[in-house]
Short mmCIF file of C-alpha atoms in Angstrom, two decimals:
data_model
loop_
_atom_site.label_atom_id
_atom_site.label_comp_id
_atom_site.label_asym_id
_atom_site.label_seq_id
_atom_site.Cartn_x
_atom_site.Cartn_y
_atom_site.Cartn_z
CA MET A 1 111.21 7.55 -23.08
CA THR A 2 108.63 7.95 -20.33
CA GLN A 3 108.60 5.80 -17.25
CA PRO A 4 105.38 3.73 -17.17
CA THR A 5 102.78 4.58 -14.61
CA THR A 6 102.54 1.95 -11.87
CA ILE A 7 99.32 0.52 -10.56
CA ASP A 8 100.04 0.99 -6.88
CA SER A 9 101.91 3.24 -4.52
CA GLU A 10 104.97 0.98 -4.37
CA ALA A 11 106.97 1.22 -7.59
CA PRO A 12 108.52 -1.93 -9.12
CA PRO A 13 112.31 -2.26 -8.94
CA PRO A 14 113.87 0.05 -11.60
CA GLU A 15 116.16 -2.64 -13.01
CA SER A 16 113.15 -4.87 -13.71
CA VAL A 17 110.86 -2.31 -15.35
CA ILE A 18 110.15 -2.62 -19.07
CA GLN A 19 110.89 0.71 -20.74
CA THR A 20 107.96 1.66 -22.95
CA ASP A 21 106.42 4.84 -24.31
CA TYR A 22 102.96 3.57 -23.40
CA GLU A 23 101.21 5.09 -20.40
CA ILE A 24 98.17 3.64 -18.69
CA GLY A 25 95.02 5.29 -19.99
CA GLN A 26 96.62 7.06 -22.96
CA ASP A 27 94.14 5.45 -25.39
CA ASN A 28 91.16 5.99 -23.10
CA ILE A 29 88.13 8.14 -23.79
CA LYS A 30 86.90 10.20 -20.84
CA GLY A 31 83.63 12.00 -20.32
CA SER A 32 80.24 11.73 -18.72
CA LEU A 33 76.69 10.72 -19.63
CA GLY A 34 74.46 12.68 -17.28
CA PRO A 35 75.54 11.82 -13.73
CA PHE A 36 77.71 8.88 -14.88
CA ASP A 37 81.40 9.40 -15.60
CA TYR A 38 83.35 7.07 -17.88
CA ASN A 39 87.01 6.39 -18.64
CA VAL A 40 87.19 3.53 -21.13
CA HIS A 41 89.75 2.08 -23.51
CA ASN A 42 89.31 2.78 -27.19
CA PRO A 43 88.52 0.41 -28.90
CA VAL A 44 88.36 -2.47 -26.35
CA PHE A 45 85.34 -1.16 -24.45
CA GLY A 46 83.41 -0.15 -27.57
CA VAL A 47 84.02 -3.38 -29.49
CA SER A 48 83.26 -5.55 -26.43
CA ALA A 49 80.09 -3.65 -25.53
CA ILE A 50 78.74 -3.62 -29.10
CA LEU A 51 79.39 -7.34 -29.59
CA VAL A 52 77.78 -8.23 -26.26
CA ILE A 53 74.70 -6.09 -27.01
CA ALA A 54 74.45 -7.64 -30.50
CA PHE A 55 74.68 -11.13 -28.98
CA VAL A 56 71.92 -10.33 -26.46
CA ALA A 57 69.68 -8.94 -29.22
CA TYR A 58 70.22 -11.96 -31.49
CA THR A 59 69.47 -14.44 -28.71
CA LEU A 60 66.29 -12.61 -27.67
CA ILE A 61 64.98 -12.12 -31.21
CA PHE A 62 65.81 -15.63 -32.51
CA PRO A 63 65.82 -17.88 -29.40
CA ASP A 64 65.22 -21.18 -31.23
CA GLN A 65 67.83 -20.49 -33.89
CA ALA A 66 70.29 -19.33 -31.24
CA GLY A 67 69.68 -22.51 -29.23
CA ASN A 68 70.47 -24.66 -32.29
CA VAL A 69 73.64 -22.66 -33.01
CA PHE A 70 74.81 -23.03 -29.42
CA SER A 71 74.13 -26.79 -29.46
CA THR A 72 76.09 -27.22 -32.71
CA LEU A 73 79.00 -25.21 -31.30
CA PHE A 74 79.10 -27.36 -28.17
CA THR A 75 79.11 -30.64 -30.11
CA THR A 76 81.70 -29.49 -32.66
CA VAL A 77 84.17 -28.05 -30.18
CA THR A 78 83.98 -30.86 -27.61
CA GLN A 79 84.26 -33.64 -30.22
CA SER A 80 87.04 -32.04 -32.26
CA PHE A 81 89.15 -30.35 -29.58
CA ASP A 82 88.77 -32.50 -26.45
CA TRP A 83 92.42 -33.61 -26.76
CA PHE A 84 93.53 -29.98 -27.08
CA PHE A 85 91.80 -28.83 -23.89
CA ILE A 86 93.21 -31.78 -21.91
CA ALA A 87 96.76 -31.42 -23.27
CA ALA A 88 96.78 -27.66 -22.62
CA ALA A 89 95.65 -28.13 -19.01
CA ASP A 90 98.48 -30.66 -18.53
CA VAL A 91 100.97 -28.04 -19.76
CA PHE A 92 99.70 -25.54 -17.19
CA VAL A 93 100.10 -28.02 -14.30
CA ILE A 94 103.62 -29.00 -15.36
CA LEU A 95 104.70 -25.36 -15.71
CA CYS A 96 103.44 -24.50 -12.21
CA LEU A 97 105.15 -27.49 -10.59
CA VAL A 98 108.43 -26.71 -12.38
CA LEU A 99 108.32 -23.08 -11.24
CA ILE A 100 107.69 -24.09 -7.62
CA VAL A 101 110.95 -26.05 -7.45
CA SER A 102 112.98 -23.77 -9.75
CA PRO A 103 115.15 -20.80 -8.69
CA TYR A 104 112.43 -18.56 -10.16
CA GLY A 105 110.37 -19.46 -7.09
CA ARG A 106 112.37 -16.94 -5.03
CA ILE A 107 111.25 -13.95 -7.15
CA ARG A 108 108.89 -11.67 -5.22
CA LEU A 109 105.91 -10.14 -6.97
CA GLY A 110 106.37 -6.39 -6.65
CA GLY A 111 110.12 -6.47 -6.01
CA PRO A 112 112.33 -7.60 -3.11
CA ASN A 113 110.82 -5.15 -0.64
CA ALA A 114 107.15 -5.62 -1.51
CA VAL A 115 104.80 -6.40 1.39
CA PRO A 116 101.55 -8.39 0.98
CA ASP A 117 98.39 -6.27 0.95
CA PHE A 118 96.27 -8.91 2.71
CA GLY A 119 96.79 -11.43 5.49
CA TYR A 120 96.50 -15.15 4.80
CA VAL A 121 92.90 -15.52 6.01
CA GLY A 122 91.56 -12.70 3.83
CA TRP A 123 93.75 -13.77 0.91
CA PHE A 124 92.72 -17.44 0.98
CA SER A 125 89.06 -16.48 1.39
CA MET A 126 89.13 -14.28 -1.71
CA LEU A 127 91.05 -16.91 -3.74
CA PHE A 128 88.54 -19.61 -2.96
CA ALA A 129 85.35 -17.56 -3.18
CA ALA A 130 86.33 -16.14 -6.57
CA GLY A 131 87.69 -19.38 -7.99
CA MET A 132 85.28 -22.16 -7.10
CA GLY A 133 82.32 -21.01 -5.02
CA ILE A 134 79.13 -21.64 -6.97
CA GLY A 135 80.50 -24.67 -8.81
CA LEU A 136 81.35 -26.61 -5.65
CA MET A 137 77.89 -25.96 -4.25
CA PHE A 138 76.28 -27.10 -7.53
CA TYR A 139 78.44 -30.16 -8.27
CA GLY A 140 79.73 -31.14 -4.80
CA VAL A 141 77.04 -33.78 -4.34
CA SER A 142 75.95 -34.52 -7.89
CA GLU A 143 79.29 -35.11 -9.61
CA PRO A 144 80.74 -37.80 -7.28
CA LEU A 145 77.35 -39.52 -7.28
CA SER A 146 77.13 -39.38 -11.08
CA HIS A 147 80.64 -40.76 -11.65
CA PHE A 148 80.10 -43.48 -9.03
CA SER A 149 76.84 -44.59 -10.67
CA SER A 150 78.26 -44.61 -14.21
CA SER A 151 81.42 -46.43 -13.04
CA LEU A 152 79.38 -49.09 -11.22
CA ALA A 153 77.19 -49.61 -14.30
CA GLY A 154 80.28 -50.34 -16.42
CA THR A 155 80.79 -49.79 -20.13
CA THR A 156 78.46 -50.19 -23.11
CA VAL A 157 79.40 -50.07 -26.78
CA GLY A 158 77.17 -48.96 -29.64
CA GLU A 159 76.85 -50.53 -33.08
CA ASP A 160 79.55 -48.22 -34.41
CA GLY A 161 82.04 -49.54 -31.85
CA ILE A 162 82.05 -46.29 -29.84
CA ARG A 163 81.21 -46.36 -26.14
CA THR A 164 77.83 -44.93 -25.21
CA ASP A 165 78.26 -44.96 -21.41
CA TRP A 166 79.47 -42.05 -19.25
CA ALA A 167 81.87 -44.00 -17.04
CA PRO A 168 85.36 -42.48 -16.58
CA LEU A 169 88.20 -44.58 -18.00
CA GLY A 170 87.14 -48.25 -18.05
CA GLY A 171 84.53 -48.03 -15.30
CA ALA A 172 84.29 -50.55 -12.45
CA ALA A 173 81.30 -52.73 -13.36
CA GLY A 174 79.75 -54.41 -10.33
CA ASP A 175 82.58 -53.46 -7.92
CA THR A 176 81.13 -50.96 -5.44
CA ASP A 177 84.38 -50.08 -3.66
CA ALA A 178 86.31 -49.62 -6.91
CA ALA A 179 83.45 -47.55 -8.37
CA ILE A 180 83.51 -45.24 -5.32
CA ARG A 181 87.29 -44.72 -5.64
CA LEU A 182 87.11 -44.11 -9.40
CA GLY A 183 84.09 -41.82 -9.08
CA MET A 184 85.73 -39.72 -6.38
CA ALA A 185 89.06 -39.60 -8.28
CA ALA A 186 87.27 -38.38 -11.42
CA SER A 187 85.42 -35.69 -9.43
CA ILE A 188 88.57 -34.47 -7.67
CA PHE A 189 90.36 -34.43 -11.05
CA HIS A 190 87.95 -31.75 -12.27
CA TRP A 191 88.40 -29.60 -9.14
CA GLY A 192 92.03 -30.21 -8.18
CA LEU A 193 95.39 -29.31 -9.68
CA HIS A 194 94.34 -28.65 -13.27
CA PRO A 195 91.76 -25.85 -12.79
CA TRP A 196 93.90 -24.11 -10.19
CA ALA A 197 96.93 -24.36 -12.47
CA ILE A 198 94.91 -22.58 -15.18
CA TYR A 199 94.14 -19.77 -12.75
CA ALA A 200 97.71 -19.69 -11.40
CA VAL A 201 99.29 -19.28 -14.85
CA VAL A 202 97.14 -16.26 -15.67
CA ALA A 203 97.46 -14.69 -12.22
CA LEU A 204 101.23 -15.13 -12.06
CA SER A 205 101.70 -13.66 -15.53
CA LEU A 206 99.55 -10.62 -14.80
CA ALA A 207 101.14 -9.99 -11.40
CA LEU A 208 104.66 -10.33 -12.79
CA PHE A 209 104.21 -7.94 -15.72
CA SER A 210 102.24 -5.43 -13.67
CA TYR A 211 104.01 -5.38 -10.31
CA ASN A 212 107.55 -6.18 -11.49
CA LYS A 213 107.62 -4.86 -15.05
CA GLY A 214 105.49 -1.74 -14.51
CA LEU A 215 102.93 -2.50 -17.25
CA PRO A 216 99.15 -2.01 -16.99
CA LEU A 217 97.16 -4.69 -15.16
CA THR A 218 95.50 -6.07 -18.27
CA ILE A 219 95.76 -9.35 -20.19
CA ARG A 220 97.73 -7.89 -23.11
CA SER A 221 100.62 -6.84 -20.84
CA ALA A 222 101.61 -10.49 -20.39
CA PHE A 223 102.38 -10.71 -24.11
CA TYR A 224 104.92 -7.91 -24.22
CA PRO A 225 107.86 -10.38 -24.52
CA ILE A 226 106.15 -11.83 -27.63
CA PHE A 227 104.78 -8.75 -29.43
CA GLY A 228 106.86 -5.90 -27.99
CA GLU A 229 105.33 -2.45 -28.57
CA ARG A 230 102.75 -3.98 -30.95
CA VAL A 231 100.94 -5.28 -27.86
CA TRP A 232 99.46 -1.77 -27.46
CA GLY A 233 97.92 -2.04 -30.94
CA TRP A 234 95.47 -4.48 -32.53
CA PRO A 235 97.14 -7.71 -31.33
CA GLY A 236 96.57 -6.47 -27.79
CA HIS A 237 93.06 -5.22 -28.56
CA VAL A 238 92.05 -8.68 -29.83
CA ILE A 239 93.51 -10.37 -26.74
CA ASP A 240 91.65 -8.06 -24.36
CA VAL A 241 88.34 -8.37 -26.24
CA LEU A 242 88.68 -12.18 -26.13
CA ALA A 243 89.36 -11.91 -22.40
CA VAL A 244 86.21 -9.82 -21.87
CA PHE A 245 84.10 -12.32 -23.79
CA ALA A 246 85.57 -15.38 -22.09
CA THR A 247 85.05 -13.83 -18.67
CA LEU A 248 81.53 -12.63 -19.39
CA PHE A 249 80.27 -16.01 -20.61
CA GLY A 250 82.15 -17.93 -17.91
CA LEU A 251 80.48 -15.79 -15.29
CA ALA A 252 77.08 -16.02 -17.00
CA THR A 253 77.30 -19.83 -16.87
CA SER A 254 78.08 -19.78 -13.16
CA LEU A 255 75.29 -17.31 -12.49
CA GLY A 256 72.87 -19.54 -14.39
CA LEU A 257 73.93 -22.58 -12.33
CA GLY A 258 73.65 -20.56 -9.13
CA ALA A 259 70.15 -19.33 -10.01
CA ALA A 260 69.00 -22.89 -10.80
CA GLN A 261 70.29 -24.21 -7.46
CA ALA A 262 68.96 -21.27 -5.42
CA ASN A 263 65.59 -21.77 -7.11
CA ALA A 264 65.67 -25.47 -6.17
CA GLY A 265 66.51 -24.58 -2.57
CA PHE A 266 63.70 -22.02 -2.28
CA ASN A 267 61.31 -24.59 -3.77
CA LYS A 268 62.39 -27.13 -1.16
CA LEU A 269 62.05 -24.75 1.78
CA PHE A 270 59.29 -22.33 0.77
CA GLY A 271 57.50 -23.94 -2.17
CA VAL A 272 58.70 -21.35 -4.72
CA PRO A 273 57.92 -22.78 -8.20
CA ILE A 274 60.89 -24.07 -10.21
CA GLY A 275 61.18 -22.44 -13.63
CA GLU A 276 62.61 -19.71 -15.79
CA THR A 277 60.53 -16.95 -14.20
CA ALA A 278 61.78 -17.68 -10.69
CA GLN A 279 65.37 -18.00 -11.90
CA ILE A 280 65.20 -14.70 -13.77
CA VAL A 281 63.82 -12.97 -10.65
CA LEU A 282 66.68 -14.51 -8.63
CA ILE A 283 69.31 -13.33 -11.12
CA ILE A 284 67.86 -9.80 -11.05
CA ALA A 285 67.66 -9.72 -7.24
CA ILE A 286 71.13 -11.11 -6.67
CA THR A 287 72.64 -8.86 -9.36
CA ALA A 288 71.13 -5.93 -7.44
CA ILE A 289 72.89 -7.13 -4.27
CA ALA A 290 76.11 -7.48 -6.26
CA LEU A 291 75.74 -3.87 -7.38
CA LEU A 292 75.79 -2.75 -3.76
CA SER A 293 78.99 -4.70 -3.21
CA VAL A 294 80.48 -3.20 -6.40
CA ILE A 295 79.80 0.29 -5.09
CA ARG A 296 81.42 -0.52 -1.72
CA GLY A 297 84.67 -1.56 -3.43
CA LEU A 298 87.22 -4.37 -3.04
CA GLU A 299 88.05 -4.05 0.66
CA ALA A 300 84.56 -3.37 2.02
CA GLY A 301 82.70 -5.44 -0.59
CA VAL A 302 84.38 -8.55 -2.01
CA LYS A 303 86.80 -9.15 0.88
CA LEU A 304 84.11 -8.91 3.55
CA LEU A 305 81.64 -11.12 1.67
CA SER A 306 84.37 -13.66 0.87
CA GLU A 307 85.32 -14.01 4.53
CA ILE A 308 81.66 -14.36 5.59
CA ASN A 309 81.12 -16.97 2.90
CA MET A 310 84.20 -18.98 3.81
CA GLY A 311 83.04 -19.06 7.42
CA LEU A 312 79.60 -20.32 6.37
CA ALA A 313 81.10 -22.84 3.92
CA PHE A 314 83.36 -24.41 6.53
CA ALA A 315 80.50 -24.41 9.05
CA LEU A 316 78.33 -26.35 6.57
CA LEU A 317 81.25 -28.67 5.79
CA ALA A 318 81.78 -29.40 9.50
CA PHE A 319 78.04 -29.95 10.00
CA VAL A 320 77.85 -32.50 7.17
CA LEU A 321 81.05 -34.21 8.37
CA PHE A 322 79.91 -34.63 11.97
CA THR A 323 76.23 -35.43 11.36
CA GLY A 324 76.98 -37.81 8.49
CA PRO A 325 78.95 -41.08 8.64
CA THR A 326 81.96 -39.37 10.24
CA LEU A 327 84.34 -42.35 10.39
CA PHE A 328 83.53 -43.33 6.79
CA LEU A 329 84.18 -39.77 5.63
CA ALA A 330 87.33 -39.20 7.70
CA THR A 331 88.98 -42.36 6.44
CA GLY A 332 87.72 -41.73 2.93
CA VAL A 333 89.48 -38.38 2.43
CA GLY A 334 92.97 -39.93 2.43
CA ASP A 335 91.84 -42.88 0.32
CA TYR A 336 90.19 -40.61 -2.26
CA LEU A 337 93.29 -38.42 -2.44
CA LEU A 338 95.40 -41.52 -3.14
CA ALA A 339 92.85 -42.65 -5.74
CA TYR A 340 93.11 -39.23 -7.41
CA LEU A 341 96.90 -39.52 -7.60
CA GLU A 342 96.62 -43.11 -8.82
CA TYR A 343 94.20 -42.31 -11.65
CA LEU A 344 95.65 -38.86 -12.46
CA PRO A 345 97.97 -40.00 -15.33
CA ALA A 346 95.13 -41.87 -17.06
CA LEU A 347 92.55 -39.13 -16.52
CA SER A 348 94.91 -36.44 -17.85
CA ASN A 349 95.90 -38.47 -20.92
CA PRO A 350 94.64 -36.57 -24.01
CA VAL A 351 94.91 -39.36 -26.62
CA GLY A 352 93.88 -42.96 -27.17
CA ARG A 353 90.89 -42.81 -24.79
CA THR A 354 87.68 -44.79 -25.22
CA ASP A 355 85.63 -42.93 -22.57
CA VAL A 356 84.55 -40.29 -25.09
CA ASN A 357 81.41 -39.15 -23.25
CA PHE A 358 83.33 -38.54 -20.05
CA MET A 359 86.17 -36.77 -21.89
CA GLN A 360 83.95 -34.54 -23.97
CA GLY A 361 80.90 -34.03 -21.78
CA TRP A 362 82.74 -33.62 -18.49
CA THR A 363 86.46 -32.89 -18.82
CA SER A 364 86.40 -30.76 -21.99
CA PHE A 365 83.51 -28.70 -20.63
CA TYR A 366 85.23 -28.20 -17.28
CA TRP A 367 88.57 -27.17 -18.78
CA ALA A 368 86.85 -24.73 -21.14
CA TRP A 369 84.84 -23.37 -18.20
CA TRP A 370 87.94 -22.86 -16.05
CA ILE A 371 89.79 -21.29 -18.99
CA SER A 372 86.90 -18.91 -19.64
CA TRP A 373 87.02 -17.96 -15.96
CA SER A 374 90.81 -17.54 -15.98
CA PRO A 375 90.99 -13.87 -17.06
CA PHE A 376 88.55 -12.99 -14.29
CA VAL A 377 89.94 -15.21 -11.52
CA GLY A 378 93.55 -14.73 -12.66
CA MET A 379 93.33 -10.96 -12.67
CA PHE A 380 91.47 -10.93 -9.37
CA ILE A 381 94.12 -13.16 -7.77
CA ALA A 382 96.83 -10.89 -9.21
CA ARG A 383 95.06 -7.85 -7.73
CA VAL A 384 95.27 -9.32 -4.21
CA SER A 385 98.65 -11.12 -4.38
CA ARG A 386 101.32 -8.43 -4.52
CA GLY A 387 104.19 -9.10 -2.12
CA ARG A 388 104.17 -12.92 -2.37
CA THR A 389 107.11 -14.87 -3.75
CA VAL A 390 106.46 -16.95 -6.87
CA ARG A 391 106.87 -20.15 -4.83
CA GLU A 392 104.56 -18.98 -2.03
CA PHE A 393 102.08 -17.76 -4.61
CA LEU A 394 101.98 -21.01 -6.61
CA VAL A 395 101.85 -23.28 -3.55
CA SER A 396 99.01 -21.19 -2.11
CA VAL A 397 97.06 -20.90 -5.37
CA LEU A 398 97.70 -24.42 -6.68
CA LEU A 399 98.06 -26.85 -3.77
CA ILE A 400 96.03 -25.44 -0.85
CA PRO A 401 92.75 -24.81 -2.76
CA SER A 402 93.15 -28.21 -4.45
CA LEU A 403 93.35 -29.86 -1.01
CA VAL A 404 90.24 -27.97 0.13
CA CYS A 405 88.41 -29.22 -2.99
CA VAL A 406 89.50 -32.79 -2.16
CA ILE A 407 88.01 -32.46 1.32
CA TRP A 408 84.81 -30.81 0.06
CA MET A 409 84.17 -33.44 -2.62
CA SER A 410 85.07 -36.27 -0.24
CA VAL A 411 82.64 -35.07 2.43
CA PHE A 412 79.65 -33.96 0.35
CA GLY A 413 80.03 -36.62 -2.33
CA GLY A 414 80.94 -39.23 0.28
CA VAL A 415 77.77 -38.60 2.29
CA ALA A 416 75.60 -38.88 -0.83
CA ILE A 417 77.26 -42.12 -1.94
CA SER A 418 77.02 -43.53 1.59
CA GLN A 419 73.30 -42.72 1.67
CA VAL A 420 72.77 -44.62 -1.59
CA VAL A 421 75.06 -47.60 -0.91
CA ARG A 422 74.81 -48.11 2.85
CA ASP A 423 71.40 -46.65 3.72
CA SER A 424 69.50 -47.45 0.49
CA TYR A 425 68.39 -43.80 0.41
CA SER A 426 67.47 -43.28 -3.24
CA ALA A 427 66.02 -39.74 -3.07
CA VAL A 428 69.40 -38.06 -3.53
CA GLN A 429 70.12 -40.15 -6.63
CA GLU A 430 66.68 -39.58 -8.14
CA ALA A 431 66.58 -35.80 -7.55
CA ASN A 432 67.27 -33.33 -10.35
CA LEU A 433 70.82 -32.02 -10.39
CA PRO A 434 70.15 -28.61 -8.72
CA LEU A 435 68.16 -30.38 -5.96
CA GLN A 436 70.67 -33.10 -5.07
CA LEU A 437 72.47 -31.03 -2.42
CA PHE A 438 69.17 -30.39 -0.63
CA ALA A 439 68.06 -34.03 -1.04
CA MET A 440 71.31 -35.10 0.66
CA LEU A 441 70.75 -32.62 3.50
CA ASP A 442 67.18 -33.98 3.91
CA ALA A 443 68.58 -37.18 5.42
CA LEU A 444 70.63 -35.26 8.03
CA PRO A 445 69.44 -33.52 11.21
CA LEU A 446 68.40 -29.84 11.20
CA THR A 447 67.46 -30.07 7.52
CA GLN A 448 65.74 -26.70 7.29
CA ILE A 449 68.63 -24.79 8.85
CA ALA A 450 71.29 -26.61 6.81
CA SER A 451 69.36 -26.06 3.58
CA LEU A 452 68.92 -22.37 4.38
CA VAL A 453 72.68 -22.04 4.97
CA GLY A 454 73.21 -23.79 1.61
CA ILE A 455 70.96 -21.27 -0.16
CA VAL A 456 72.73 -18.34 1.51
CA LEU A 457 76.09 -19.78 0.41
CA VAL A 458 74.93 -20.08 -3.20
CA ILE A 459 73.63 -16.51 -3.18
CA VAL A 460 76.74 -14.97 -1.58
CA PHE A 461 79.06 -16.96 -3.89
CA PHE A 462 76.87 -15.61 -6.70
CA VAL A 463 77.36 -12.05 -5.42
CA THR A 464 81.15 -12.33 -4.94
CA SER A 465 81.57 -13.83 -8.42
CA SER A 466 79.50 -11.11 -10.07
CA ASP A 467 81.18 -8.36 -8.04
CA SER A 468 84.79 -9.42 -8.60
CA GLY A 469 84.02 -10.33 -12.22
CA SER A 470 82.70 -6.83 -12.86
CA LEU A 471 85.84 -5.39 -11.30
CA VAL A 472 88.06 -7.45 -13.60
CA ILE A 473 86.12 -6.88 -16.84
CA ASP A 474 86.10 -3.16 -16.14
CA THR A 475 89.87 -3.15 -15.54
CA ILE A 476 90.42 -4.84 -18.92
CA ALA A 477 87.95 -2.56 -20.73
CA ALA A 478 89.51 0.52 -19.09
CA GLY A 479 92.99 -0.25 -20.41
CA GLY A 480 94.38 -1.45 -17.08
CA LYS A 481 93.09 1.40 -14.92
CA VAL A 482 92.04 0.18 -11.49
CA ASP A 483 90.52 3.48 -10.41
CA ALA A 484 88.00 3.84 -13.24
CA PRO A 485 84.55 5.30 -12.39
CA VAL A 486 82.29 2.96 -10.43
CA SER A 487 79.53 3.44 -13.02
CA GLN A 488 81.55 1.29 -15.45
CA ARG A 489 81.64 -1.63 -13.03
CA VAL A 490 77.89 -1.19 -12.59
CA PHE A 491 77.49 -1.44 -16.39
CA TRP A 492 79.36 -4.75 -16.57
CA CYS A 493 77.65 -6.15 -13.47
CA VAL A 494 74.25 -5.48 -15.05
CA PHE A 495 75.30 -7.04 -18.35
CA GLU A 496 76.55 -10.23 -16.67
CA GLY A 497 73.03 -10.69 -15.32
CA ILE A 498 71.44 -9.84 -18.68
CA VAL A 499 73.62 -12.35 -20.57
CA ALA A 500 72.78 -15.08 -18.04
CA ILE A 501 69.05 -14.31 -18.42
CA VAL A 502 68.98 -14.30 -22.24
CA LEU A 503 70.94 -17.56 -22.40
CA LEU A 504 68.45 -19.16 -19.99
CA LEU A 505 65.62 -17.89 -22.20
CA SER A 506 67.14 -19.33 -25.39
CA ALA A 507 65.97 -22.73 -26.60
CA GLY A 508 68.88 -24.53 -24.99
CA GLY A 509 68.55 -23.02 -21.51
CA LEU A 510 71.41 -24.11 -19.28
CA SER A 511 72.95 -26.03 -22.22
CA SER A 512 73.29 -22.72 -24.08
CA LEU A 513 75.34 -21.35 -21.19
CA GLN A 514 77.64 -24.37 -21.37
CA SER A 515 77.92 -24.05 -25.17
CA MET A 516 79.08 -20.44 -25.00
CA VAL A 517 81.66 -21.32 -22.33
CA ILE A 518 83.12 -24.02 -24.57
CA SER A 519 83.12 -21.70 -27.61
CA THR A 520 84.89 -18.81 -25.89
CA GLY A 521 87.23 -21.13 -24.00
CA LEU A 522 88.73 -22.59 -27.19
CA PRO A 523 90.42 -19.45 -28.60
CA PHE A 524 91.45 -18.34 -25.13
CA THR A 525 93.24 -21.67 -24.58
CA CYS A 526 95.61 -20.67 -27.39
CA VAL A 527 96.10 -17.30 -25.69
CA LEU A 528 97.04 -19.01 -22.41
CA LEU A 529 99.57 -21.32 -24.06
CA VAL A 530 101.37 -18.32 -25.55
CA MET A 531 101.12 -16.64 -22.14
CA CYS A 532 103.12 -19.53 -20.63
CA VAL A 533 106.03 -18.76 -22.95
CA ALA A 534 105.82 -15.04 -22.18
CA THR A 535 105.76 -15.69 -18.42
CA TRP A 536 108.88 -17.86 -18.58
CA ARG A 537 110.68 -15.14 -20.54
CA GLY A 538 109.51 -12.53 -18.05
CA LEU A 539 110.79 -14.52 -15.07
CA ALA A 540 114.10 -15.17 -16.84
CA SER A 541 114.60 -11.41 -17.29
CA GLU A 542 114.17 -10.66 -13.57
CA PRO A 543 117.36 -9.56 -11.79
CA ARG A 544 119.00 -12.34 -9.79
#
């Protein structure tokens, strides 16, 4: 038997390595098309590329029909499988918390002598920029305000006995303080432990089977304990193709949201018209910037941009905190965290709920979105996390980013709610969703500068997501090779932008993006649940 090729210069411990005849790249096709070299997995790259191109062609040729199909998919999946998404996310949180306190927490990714590749500042910056960036900018103001308003309005029931309101749980009709706590708890729920647990499960599994077991850094490797050598055949091909699709549509959704918000910001500052044309131009321009970062590589591209972005993000956070109602915000953070913990059991309950709109329209969509992002974010986190212990890894990936999300939502959402409740400032509530961040900043000093920083943040988060997403999709489509030709990452970076554009052009627009996230997230949820079992088996087989 041949010893598997490792993905970095430090070999995994011999007693931990899985003995397999498979070698990284053995199924790959190599060659060149003019000046562009390629080294791609057969058939993962070919099947993924053909299906993506066919999808783009169908959506462009039949936009109205495609929009109707996407809308039907969204309704069917969210109404029929809302309980499944919520229950699966609960499983991921429980598994992570159990591993943190278990003896498995002492296992080091890469072996006992492995040393981390990045310091904490660079590591945390890349975790956060890859995992949450654009979404927090888009929903940081609008979601707390939306949940507060629907909670305050209370519940309404249709003729069929089903609730028609959007309030989480039972709402808080007429009680402003209770509505604020419930609205903030519901917002934090969608950005706290559950999404980061989804990412952590995938990242831990990939890091374990790559760095400790000596297998390729690709999604299929995590299923070796389940399928054995068959994982290198069609079972593995299907898993990797699903991962490519989930990642591509998850990224396309985020890019569409980012383009809509950047367009709104440019309209606010410079009078740029809001519409599809402007958003398409933005996607093209920002994808071009992402291409430059792709060419520069992980260290000089993603890491540098992530650190710049984190600096800007915390500067904007501090500005909003200290120019807004500081005392109200500072005292609110702890109260909102307690509210989150108080409402967490009810919000994470998958059965017997009456708040169907909130469950299906908010929670199911979010969980499917995070799951569709999980191959991309999970593999990216695995790429940058060698040398950490399982406990250090899970605490850092699960708890610290969740706390940052609590603070972000509390500050940005808290300012918006305070403006509505205490200052009777209605503009932020009346603004369209992409504009609400800028409407909130309008009521603070230095509006133009703060709004410009907000636009820059959206754009750079856009770039880091596209860049790191291209890196991950290419790794999967190249059979786990991390040194594949740059031209392949360029190919995937371009196609992320193209998919985002054609979905915006379809009849459903942004709703089409959300529909495809839900549709690709459903099958990949099943993949992740099986991955949990494989990860436990992998940790159990590590030498004591």
